[in-house]
Amino acid sequence: MPIALSWIEIDANAIACNLRKFKQLLPEDTKLMAVVKGEAYGHGMVPTALTALRSGADWLGVFHLAEAIELRKEGIISPILILGYTPFDNLAQAIDLDLRLTVSSIETIQAASKAAKLIRKKAQLHVKLETGTNRLGLDDQLLEQAANLFKDDQWLVLEGAHTHYANIEDTTEHDYAKKQLSRFSEMLSRLRDDGIEVPRPHTACSAAAILFPKTYFSMVRVGIGMYGLWPSKETYLSALQRQKDPLKLTPAMTWKTIVAQVKRVPPGEYVGYGCTYKTTRETTLAVLPIGYANGYDRLLSNRGHVLIRGERAPIRGRVCMNLVMVDVTDIPEVTLEDEVVLLGQQAGEQITAEQMADWAQTINYEIVARVDPYAQRNFFESETE
Ligand SMILES: Cc1ncc(COP(=O)(O)O)c(C=O)c1O
C-alpha cells in the first residue's frame, strides 16, 4: 500500500462534543438532524454519520439519493432526508429505502405518488417552501395545488415542510430571516386552514439553532457547527450581542502532508510557475506534494501559510497542480518527510478554515468541503470535552 502524500485526520470526539452542545440547546422533543451532505462537508460521510448518530443525532440530512444509498448500505436505519432534488426515475428506489424526500414541484409530487403506488409503499414527503431564498421551493400558489394532491392521495404522506434562510449567516441584522420565518409560519397555517397539519416542520440551520429558538419547530438541521466551525463572524457577533454564551466549538479536521524536498536557493531566483516570486535573500524552500488537484486553492499562491515544526511557513510562488513551495528559511532543521499541517493545529500554532477562506476569498464551508476528496480520512478520538 503506497504511503499517502496528504491525509486528513478527523477528531470524532470533537464532532460528538459539538453535536451534544447543539442538542443541549434544544427542547426535549425537538429532533436533531446531522447534515452530512457533501461527504459530511469534506469530513467523510459514513464515519461522520455513525459518530453523529452515536452522539445524539436523530436524523441525517443528505443532498441526493446516492449519498442516502451509501448510508443505508452501511446498515444505518435512522430517518434520512434527501434535502436536494430526486429525479423521477429514482423516486421508487428512494421510497423503497424508506428515505424522506424533499419535493418542490407538482410534477415530482405526482411522480412520487405513481412510484409509491407501483411499489405499494407510501412516499414520505417534505415540501420545501419558498420563503425568499429563491432556489428549490414551492410558492403559495403551488403549495395550494400540492395540498390538493396530498388530500386526495393515499400513497402520499406529507410528513414535513421546510425552508432555508438566505442570509442568516451574513449579517447581524436578521430582519430578512425573520420575514422568511413568518412567511413559513403563514404557509403552515394556510395548510392547517386547508385541513392539513404537517407533523414535522423544520427551518433551522446552525446559525438559526444558535440564535433563534423560534426557528426550531420540530427539528433543527445542523451542518457546519457539528464540524466545529462557526457559520460566520456575524453569527458569533450576533450570539455575543444577544448575551448568549457562544458555544465552544472544536474544529474536527486537520489536513496534513509531508516535505518532499528541502533546497537552498540564492537571492534573486524566481520560484514556481509564472515567476511570481523572487527571492530577496538566500532562501530555504520546502517543496510539498500538494496542489490545486487536491483542493489546495490556487488563490493561496504567495498568500497562504502552512505549519512546519510548529512555525508558519509562507507560500512562495504559485500553487501548482500537485506541488507547492514554502519558505522555511527561518525554521531551523526542516528535513525531508517532516509533517506539515495545511489546516489545523501543530504545536500550539493553528491555521483555521476561516483564515484559509480569507486567503482563498471564500467561506469556511467551501474550504472544508473541497479538501482532497481522494485523501484518506483517519478518524480518531481526542480527549476534547
Ligand atoms: C437545506 C439545508 N439545511 C441545513 C443546512 C445546514 O446548514 P449549516 O451548515 O449552516 O448548519 C444546509 C446547508 O447548506 C442546507 O442546505
CSV table of C-alpha atoms and ligand atoms in Angstrom, one decimal:
chain,number,residue,atom,x,y,z
A,1,MET,CA,0.0,0.0,0.0
A,2,PRO,CA,1.7,3.3,-1.0
A,3,ILE,CA,2.1,5.9,1.7
A,4,ALA,CA,-0.3,8.8,1.2
A,5,LEU,CA,1.2,12.2,0.3
A,6,SER,CA,-1.6,14.0,2.0
A,7,TRP,CA,-4.2,12.8,4.5
A,8,ILE,CA,-6.9,14.1,6.8
A,9,GLU,CA,-7.3,13.5,10.5
A,10,ILE,CA,-10.8,13.8,11.9
A,11,ASP,CA,-11.5,14.1,15.6
A,12,ALA,CA,-14.6,12.0,16.1
A,13,ASN,CA,-14.8,13.2,19.7
A,14,ALA,CA,-14.9,16.9,18.5
A,15,ILE,CA,-17.8,16.1,16.3
A,16,ALA,CA,-19.6,14.3,19.1
A,17,CYS,CA,-19.0,17.2,21.6
A,18,ASN,CA,-20.0,19.8,19.1
A,19,LEU,CA,-23.2,18.0,18.3
A,20,ARG,CA,-24.0,17.5,22.0
A,21,LYS,CA,-23.7,21.2,22.5
A,22,PHE,CA,-26.4,21.8,19.9
A,23,LYS,CA,-28.5,19.1,21.4
A,24,GLN,CA,-28.3,20.9,24.8
A,25,LEU,CA,-29.9,24.0,23.2
A,26,LEU,CA,-33.0,22.1,22.1
A,27,PRO,CA,-36.2,21.2,24.0
A,28,GLU,CA,-36.6,17.5,24.8
A,29,ASP,CA,-38.9,16.8,21.9
A,30,THR,CA,-37.0,18.7,19.2
A,31,LYS,CA,-35.1,16.4,16.9
A,32,LEU,CA,-31.6,17.0,15.7
A,33,MET,CA,-30.6,16.3,12.1
A,34,ALA,CA,-26.9,16.0,11.4
A,35,VAL,CA,-26.3,17.4,7.9
A,36,VAL,CA,-23.8,15.0,6.2
A,37,LYS,CA,-24.2,16.0,2.6
A,38,GLY,CA,-21.1,16.8,0.6
A,39,GLU,CA,-19.1,13.9,2.2
A,40,ALA,CA,-20.0,15.5,5.6
A,41,TYR,CA,-18.6,18.8,4.5
A,42,GLY,CA,-15.4,17.0,3.5
A,43,HIS,CA,-15.0,15.1,6.7
A,44,GLY,CA,-16.1,11.7,5.3
A,45,MET,CA,-19.8,10.9,5.3
A,46,VAL,CA,-20.2,7.4,6.7
A,47,PRO,CA,-17.9,7.7,9.7
A,48,THR,CA,-19.3,11.1,10.5
A,49,ALA,CA,-22.9,9.9,10.2
A,50,LEU,CA,-22.1,7.0,12.6
A,51,THR,CA,-20.4,9.3,15.0
A,52,ALA,CA,-23.3,11.8,14.9
A,53,LEU,CA,-25.9,9.0,15.5
A,54,ARG,CA,-23.9,7.8,18.5
A,55,SER,CA,-23.8,11.4,19.8
A,56,GLY,CA,-27.5,12.3,19.8
A,57,ALA,CA,-28.4,13.0,16.2
A,58,ASP,CA,-31.9,11.6,15.4
A,59,TRP,CA,-32.0,12.3,11.6
A,60,LEU,CA,-29.4,12.5,8.8
A,61,GLY,CA,-29.6,15.1,6.0
A,62,VAL,CA,-28.0,14.3,2.6
A,63,PHE,CA,-28.3,16.1,-0.7
A,64,HIS,CA,-29.1,13.2,-3.1
A,65,LEU,CA,-30.1,9.6,-3.4
A,66,ALA,CA,-26.6,8.2,-4.0
A,67,GLU,CA,-25.5,9.5,-0.6
A,68,ALA,CA,-28.5,8.0,1.1
A,69,ILE,CA,-27.9,4.6,-0.5
A,70,GLU,CA,-24.4,4.6,0.8
A,71,LEU,CA,-25.7,5.3,4.4
A,72,ARG,CA,-28.3,2.5,4.1
A,73,LYS,CA,-25.7,0.1,2.8
A,74,GLU,CA,-23.7,0.7,6.0
A,75,GLY,CA,-26.8,-0.5,7.9
A,76,ILE,CA,-28.0,2.9,9.0
A,77,ILE,CA,-31.7,2.7,9.7
A,78,SER,CA,-32.3,6.1,11.1
A,79,PRO,CA,-34.5,8.6,9.2
A,80,ILE,CA,-32.7,10.2,6.3
A,81,LEU,CA,-34.0,13.2,4.5
A,82,ILE,CA,-32.8,14.0,1.0
A,83,LEU,CA,-32.6,17.8,1.0
A,84,GLY,CA,-32.0,18.1,-2.7
A,85,TYR,CA,-33.7,17.0,-5.9
A,86,THR,CA,-34.6,13.4,-6.7
A,87,PRO,CA,-35.2,12.7,-10.4
A,88,PHE,CA,-38.4,10.9,-11.4
A,89,ASP,CA,-36.6,7.7,-12.2
A,90,ASN,CA,-35.1,7.5,-8.7
A,91,LEU,CA,-38.3,8.0,-6.7
A,92,ALA,CA,-39.3,4.4,-6.4
A,93,GLN,CA,-35.9,3.3,-5.2
A,94,ALA,CA,-35.8,6.2,-2.7
A,95,ILE,CA,-39.3,5.3,-1.3
A,96,ASP,CA,-38.4,1.7,-1.1
A,97,LEU,CA,-35.4,2.6,1.1
A,98,ASP,CA,-37.6,4.5,3.5
A,99,LEU,CA,-36.0,7.8,2.6
A,100,ARG,CA,-37.8,11.1,3.2
A,101,LEU,CA,-37.8,13.1,0.1
A,102,THR,CA,-37.8,16.9,-0.3
A,103,VAL,CA,-40.3,17.9,-3.0
A,104,SER,CA,-40.5,21.3,-4.6
A,105,SER,CA,-42.6,20.8,-7.7
A,106,ILE,CA,-46.1,19.5,-8.5
A,107,GLU,CA,-44.6,17.2,-11.1
A,108,THR,CA,-42.3,15.5,-8.5
A,109,ILE,CA,-45.2,15.0,-6.1
A,110,GLN,CA,-47.3,13.4,-8.8
A,111,ALA,CA,-44.4,11.2,-9.9
A,112,ALA,CA,-43.8,10.2,-6.2
A,113,SER,CA,-47.4,9.1,-6.0
A,114,LYS,CA,-47.1,7.0,-9.1
A,115,ALA,CA,-43.8,5.4,-7.9
A,116,ALA,CA,-45.3,4.7,-4.4
A,117,LYS,CA,-48.4,3.1,-6.0
A,118,LEU,CA,-46.2,1.0,-8.2
A,119,ILE,CA,-44.1,-0.5,-5.3
A,120,ARG,CA,-47.1,-0.4,-2.9
A,121,LYS,CA,-45.3,1.7,-0.3
A,122,LYS,CA,-46.3,5.2,0.8
A,123,ALA,CA,-44.0,8.1,-0.1
A,124,GLN,CA,-43.0,10.2,2.9
A,125,LEU,CA,-42.5,13.7,1.6
A,126,HIS,CA,-41.2,17.0,3.0
A,127,VAL,CA,-42.4,20.0,1.0
A,128,LYS,CA,-39.7,22.7,0.5
A,129,LEU,CA,-41.4,26.1,0.9
A,130,GLU,CA,-40.3,29.2,-0.9
A,131,THR,CA,-39.9,31.9,1.7
A,132,GLY,CA,-37.3,34.2,0.0
A,133,THR,CA,-34.2,32.2,-0.9
A,134,ASN,CA,-35.5,31.6,-4.4
A,135,ARG,CA,-33.9,28.3,-5.0
A,136,LEU,CA,-35.8,24.9,-4.5
A,137,GLY,CA,-39.2,25.7,-3.1
A,138,LEU,CA,-43.0,25.8,-3.7
A,139,ASP,CA,-44.5,29.3,-3.6
A,140,ASP,CA,-48.0,30.0,-2.2
A,141,GLN,CA,-49.8,29.1,-5.4
A,142,LEU,CA,-48.0,25.8,-6.0
A,143,LEU,CA,-48.5,24.9,-2.3
A,144,GLU,CA,-52.2,25.2,-2.7
A,145,GLN,CA,-52.1,22.8,-5.7
A,146,ALA,CA,-49.8,20.5,-3.7
A,147,ALA,CA,-52.2,20.5,-0.7
A,148,ASN,CA,-54.9,19.2,-3.0
A,149,LEU,CA,-52.7,16.4,-4.2
A,150,PHE,CA,-51.9,15.3,-0.6
A,151,LYS,CA,-55.6,15.4,0.4
A,152,ASP,CA,-56.7,13.0,-2.2
A,153,ASP,CA,-53.8,10.6,-2.4
A,154,GLN,CA,-53.5,7.5,-0.2
A,155,TRP,CA,-49.9,6.9,-1.4
A,156,LEU,CA,-48.6,10.3,-0.2
A,157,VAL,CA,-47.7,11.2,3.3
A,158,LEU,CA,-46.9,14.9,3.9
A,159,GLU,CA,-44.5,14.3,6.8
A,160,GLY,CA,-42.6,17.6,6.7
A,161,ALA,CA,-42.3,21.1,5.5
A,162,HIS,CA,-39.0,23.1,5.5
A,163,THR,CA,-37.3,26.2,4.3
A,164,HIS,CA,-33.7,27.6,4.4
A,165,TYR,CA,-32.6,31.1,5.3
A,166,ALA,CA,-31.0,33.2,2.7
A,167,ASN,CA,-28.7,35.4,4.7
A,168,ILE,CA,-28.9,34.4,8.4
A,169,GLU,CA,-25.1,33.9,8.5
A,170,ASP,CA,-24.3,37.1,6.5
A,171,THR,CA,-25.5,39.7,8.9
A,172,THR,CA,-26.1,40.8,12.4
A,173,GLU,CA,-29.4,42.3,11.2
A,174,HIS,CA,-31.9,39.5,10.9
A,175,ASP,CA,-35.0,41.2,9.5
A,176,TYR,CA,-34.9,39.2,6.3
A,177,ALA,CA,-34.6,35.8,8.2
A,178,LYS,CA,-37.5,36.9,10.4
A,179,LYS,CA,-39.5,37.7,7.3
A,180,GLN,CA,-38.8,34.3,6.0
A,181,LEU,CA,-39.8,32.7,9.3
A,182,SER,CA,-43.1,34.5,9.3
A,183,ARG,CA,-43.7,33.5,5.6
A,184,PHE,CA,-43.0,29.9,6.6
A,185,SER,CA,-45.4,30.1,9.6
A,186,GLU,CA,-48.1,31.7,7.3
A,187,MET,CA,-47.7,28.9,4.8
A,188,LEU,CA,-48.1,26.3,7.5
A,189,SER,CA,-51.2,27.9,8.9
A,190,ARG,CA,-52.7,28.1,5.4
A,191,LEU,CA,-52.2,24.4,5.1
A,192,ARG,CA,-53.8,24.0,8.5
A,193,ASP,CA,-56.8,26.0,7.4
A,194,ASP,CA,-56.9,23.6,4.5
A,195,GLY,CA,-57.2,20.7,6.9
A,196,ILE,CA,-53.5,19.6,6.7
A,197,GLU,CA,-51.4,19.5,9.8
A,198,VAL,CA,-47.7,19.0,8.9
A,199,PRO,CA,-46.2,16.8,11.7
A,200,ARG,CA,-42.6,17.8,11.2
A,201,PRO,CA,-41.9,21.4,10.1
A,202,HIS,CA,-38.2,22.5,10.3
A,203,THR,CA,-36.2,25.6,9.3
A,204,ALA,CA,-33.1,25.9,11.4
A,205,CYS,CA,-29.5,25.6,10.2
A,206,SER,CA,-26.6,26.0,12.6
A,207,ALA,CA,-26.8,29.8,12.8
A,208,ALA,CA,-30.6,29.7,13.4
A,209,ALA,CA,-30.1,27.0,16.0
A,210,ILE,CA,-27.6,29.2,17.8
A,211,LEU,CA,-29.5,32.4,17.6
A,212,PHE,CA,-33.3,31.8,17.3
A,213,PRO,CA,-35.2,29.2,19.2
A,214,LYS,CA,-38.3,30.3,17.3
A,215,THR,CA,-36.9,28.7,14.2
A,216,TYR,CA,-36.7,25.2,15.7
A,217,PHE,CA,-40.3,23.9,15.2
A,218,SER,CA,-39.9,20.1,15.4
A,219,MET,CA,-36.3,19.7,14.3
A,220,VAL,CA,-33.0,21.6,13.6
A,221,ARG,CA,-30.6,20.8,10.8
A,222,VAL,CA,-27.0,21.3,11.9
A,223,GLY,CA,-24.2,21.2,9.5
A,224,ILE,CA,-21.2,23.5,9.9
A,225,GLY,CA,-21.5,23.8,13.7
A,226,MET,CA,-21.2,20.0,14.1
A,227,TYR,CA,-17.8,20.1,12.3
A,228,GLY,CA,-16.7,22.7,14.9
A,229,LEU,CA,-16.9,25.8,12.7
A,230,TRP,CA,-18.9,28.9,13.3
A,231,PRO,CA,-21.2,29.8,10.4
A,232,SER,CA,-19.6,33.2,10.2
A,233,LYS,CA,-18.1,36.1,12.2
A,234,GLU,CA,-21.5,37.7,12.1
A,235,THR,CA,-23.2,34.8,13.7
A,236,TYR,CA,-20.6,34.8,16.5
A,237,LEU,CA,-21.1,38.5,17.0
A,238,SER,CA,-24.9,38.1,17.0
A,239,ALA,CA,-24.6,35.5,19.7
A,240,LEU,CA,-22.5,37.9,21.8
A,241,GLN,CA,-24.9,40.8,21.2
A,242,ARG,CA,-27.7,38.6,22.4
A,243,GLN,CA,-25.8,37.8,25.6
A,244,LYS,CA,-25.6,34.2,24.6
A,245,ASP,CA,-22.6,32.3,25.8
A,246,PRO,CA,-21.1,31.5,22.5
A,247,LEU,CA,-20.8,27.7,22.0
A,248,LYS,CA,-17.3,26.4,22.4
A,249,LEU,CA,-17.0,24.5,19.2
A,250,THR,CA,-13.9,22.4,18.3
A,251,PRO,CA,-12.8,22.0,14.7
A,252,ALA,CA,-12.7,18.4,13.8
A,253,MET,CA,-10.5,18.4,10.7
A,254,THR,CA,-6.7,18.5,10.3
A,255,TRP,CA,-5.2,18.3,6.9
A,256,LYS,CA,-1.6,17.1,6.6
A,257,THR,CA,1.2,16.5,4.1
A,258,ILE,CA,4.9,15.9,4.2
A,259,VAL,CA,8.0,17.7,3.0
A,260,ALA,CA,9.1,16.2,-0.4
A,261,GLN,CA,12.3,18.3,-0.9
A,262,VAL,CA,14.3,20.9,1.0
A,263,LYS,CA,16.5,23.2,-1.1
A,264,ARG,CA,18.7,26.3,-0.8
A,265,VAL,CA,18.0,29.0,-3.4
A,266,PRO,CA,20.3,32.0,-3.8
A,267,PRO,CA,18.8,35.6,-3.7
A,268,GLY,CA,17.3,36.9,-7.0
A,269,GLU,CA,15.9,33.5,-8.1
A,270,TYR,CA,12.3,33.0,-9.2
A,271,VAL,CA,10.0,30.4,-7.6
A,272,GLY,CA,7.3,28.4,-9.4
A,273,TYR,CA,5.1,29.0,-12.5
A,274,GLY,CA,4.8,32.5,-13.8
A,275,CYS,CA,7.9,33.6,-11.9
A,276,THR,CA,5.6,35.5,-9.4
A,277,TYR,CA,8.0,35.3,-6.5
A,278,LYS,CA,11.7,36.4,-6.5
A,279,THR,CA,13.9,35.5,-3.5
A,280,THR,CA,15.3,38.5,-1.7
A,281,ARG,CA,17.9,36.6,0.4
A,282,GLU,CA,19.4,33.2,0.5
A,283,THR,CA,16.3,31.1,1.0
A,284,THR,CA,15.4,27.6,2.1
A,285,LEU,CA,12.4,26.2,0.4
A,286,ALA,CA,10.4,23.2,1.3
A,287,VAL,CA,8.5,21.6,-1.6
A,288,LEU,CA,5.2,20.0,-0.6
A,289,PRO,CA,3.4,17.3,-2.7
A,290,ILE,CA,0.0,19.0,-2.6
A,291,GLY,CA,-1.7,21.3,-5.1
A,292,TYR,CA,-4.9,22.5,-6.5
A,293,ALA,CA,-5.7,19.0,-7.8
A,294,ASN,CA,-6.0,18.1,-4.1
A,295,GLY,CA,-8.3,21.1,-3.4
A,296,TYR,CA,-5.5,23.3,-2.1
A,297,ASP,CA,-6.7,26.5,-3.6
A,298,ARG,CA,-4.6,28.4,-6.2
A,299,LEU,CA,-5.6,31.6,-4.6
A,300,LEU,CA,-3.3,30.7,-1.7
A,301,SER,CA,-0.4,31.4,-4.1
A,302,ASN,CA,2.0,33.9,-2.4
A,303,ARG,CA,-0.6,34.4,0.3
A,304,GLY,CA,-1.2,31.3,2.5
A,305,HIS,CA,0.9,29.7,5.1
A,306,VAL,CA,1.5,26.1,6.3
A,307,LEU,CA,2.8,24.9,9.6
A,308,ILE,CA,6.1,23.0,9.9
A,309,ARG,CA,7.8,22.3,13.3
A,310,GLY,CA,5.1,24.4,14.9
A,311,GLU,CA,6.0,27.5,12.8
A,312,ARG,CA,4.3,29.3,10.0
A,313,ALA,CA,6.0,28.9,6.6
A,314,PRO,CA,4.7,31.3,3.9
A,315,ILE,CA,3.8,30.0,0.4
A,316,ARG,CA,6.2,31.3,-2.2
A,317,GLY,CA,5.1,31.5,-5.9
A,318,ARG,CA,2.0,29.9,-7.3
A,319,VAL,CA,0.3,26.8,-6.0
A,320,CYS,CA,0.8,24.2,-8.8
A,321,MET,CA,-1.5,21.2,-9.7
A,322,ASN,CA,0.4,18.8,-7.3
A,323,LEU,CA,3.1,20.9,-5.6
A,324,VAL,CA,3.6,24.0,-3.5
A,325,MET,CA,6.7,25.7,-2.3
A,326,VAL,CA,7.0,27.3,1.1
A,327,ASP,CA,9.7,29.4,2.7
A,328,VAL,CA,11.4,27.7,5.7
A,329,THR,CA,14.5,29.9,5.9
A,330,ASP,CA,13.6,30.9,9.5
A,331,ILE,CA,12.6,27.5,10.6
A,332,PRO,CA,15.6,25.5,11.7
A,333,GLU,CA,16.3,22.0,10.6
A,334,VAL,CA,13.4,21.3,8.4
A,335,THR,CA,14.1,17.9,6.8
A,336,LEU,CA,12.6,15.6,4.2
A,337,GLU,CA,9.3,14.0,5.2
A,338,ASP,CA,8.7,16.4,8.1
A,339,GLU,CA,5.0,16.5,8.8
A,340,VAL,CA,3.2,19.6,7.5
A,341,VAL,CA,-0.1,20.9,8.6
A,342,LEU,CA,-2.1,22.6,5.9
A,343,LEU,CA,-5.2,23.1,8.0
A,344,GLY,CA,-5.5,22.7,11.7
A,345,GLN,CA,-3.1,22.8,14.7
A,346,GLN,CA,0.5,22.0,15.2
A,347,ALA,CA,2.4,22.6,18.4
A,348,GLY,CA,0.2,25.5,19.5
A,349,GLU,CA,0.0,27.2,16.2
A,350,GLN,CA,-3.1,27.0,14.1
A,351,ILE,CA,-4.3,27.6,10.5
A,352,THR,CA,-8.1,27.9,10.7
A,353,ALA,CA,-10.6,27.2,8.0
A,354,GLU,CA,-11.6,30.9,8.4
A,355,GLN,CA,-8.1,32.1,7.7
A,356,MET,CA,-7.8,29.8,4.7
A,357,ALA,CA,-11.2,31.1,3.5
A,358,ASP,CA,-9.9,34.6,3.8
A,359,TRP,CA,-6.8,33.8,1.6
A,360,ALA,CA,-9.0,32.0,-0.9
A,361,GLN,CA,-11.7,34.6,-0.9
A,362,THR,CA,-14.4,32.1,0.1
A,363,ILE,CA,-16.1,30.8,3.2
A,364,ASN,CA,-15.0,28.1,5.7
A,365,TYR,CA,-17.8,25.8,4.4
A,366,GLU,CA,-16.1,25.7,1.0
A,367,ILE,CA,-12.6,25.2,2.4
A,368,VAL,CA,-13.5,22.0,4.3
A,369,ALA,CA,-16.0,20.7,1.7
A,370,ARG,CA,-13.3,20.9,-1.0
A,371,VAL,CA,-10.4,19.3,0.9
A,372,ASP,CA,-8.9,16.5,-1.3
A,373,PRO,CA,-11.8,14.0,-1.9
A,374,TYR,CA,-9.3,11.2,-2.6
A,375,ALA,CA,-7.3,11.6,0.6
A,376,GLN,CA,-7.8,9.1,3.4
A,377,ARG,CA,-9.9,10.4,6.3
A,378,ASN,CA,-8.4,8.9,9.5
A,379,PHE,CA,-10.9,9.1,12.4
A,380,PHE,CA,-9.6,9.2,15.9
A,381,GLU,CA,-10.9,10.1,19.4
A,382,SER,CA,-9.3,13.0,21.2
A,383,GLU,CA,-9.8,14.0,24.8
A,384,THR,CA,-11.8,17.1,23.8
A,385,GLU,CA,-14.7,18.0,26.2
B,1,LIG,C1,-31.4,22.8,3.4
B,1,LIG,C2,-30.2,22.9,4.3
B,1,LIG,N1,-30.4,22.7,5.6
B,1,LIG,C3,-29.4,22.8,6.5
B,1,LIG,C4,-28.1,23.0,6.2
B,1,LIG,C5,-27.1,23.1,7.2
B,1,LIG,O1,-26.6,24.4,7.3
B,1,LIG,P1,-25.4,24.8,8.2
B,1,LIG,O2,-24.2,24.1,7.7
B,1,LIG,O3,-25.2,26.3,8.1
B,1,LIG,O4,-25.7,24.3,9.6
B,1,LIG,C6,-27.9,23.3,4.8
B,1,LIG,C7,-26.5,23.6,4.4
B,1,LIG,O5,-26.2,24.1,3.3
B,1,LIG,C8,-28.9,23.2,3.9
B,1,LIG,O6,-28.7,23.4,2.6
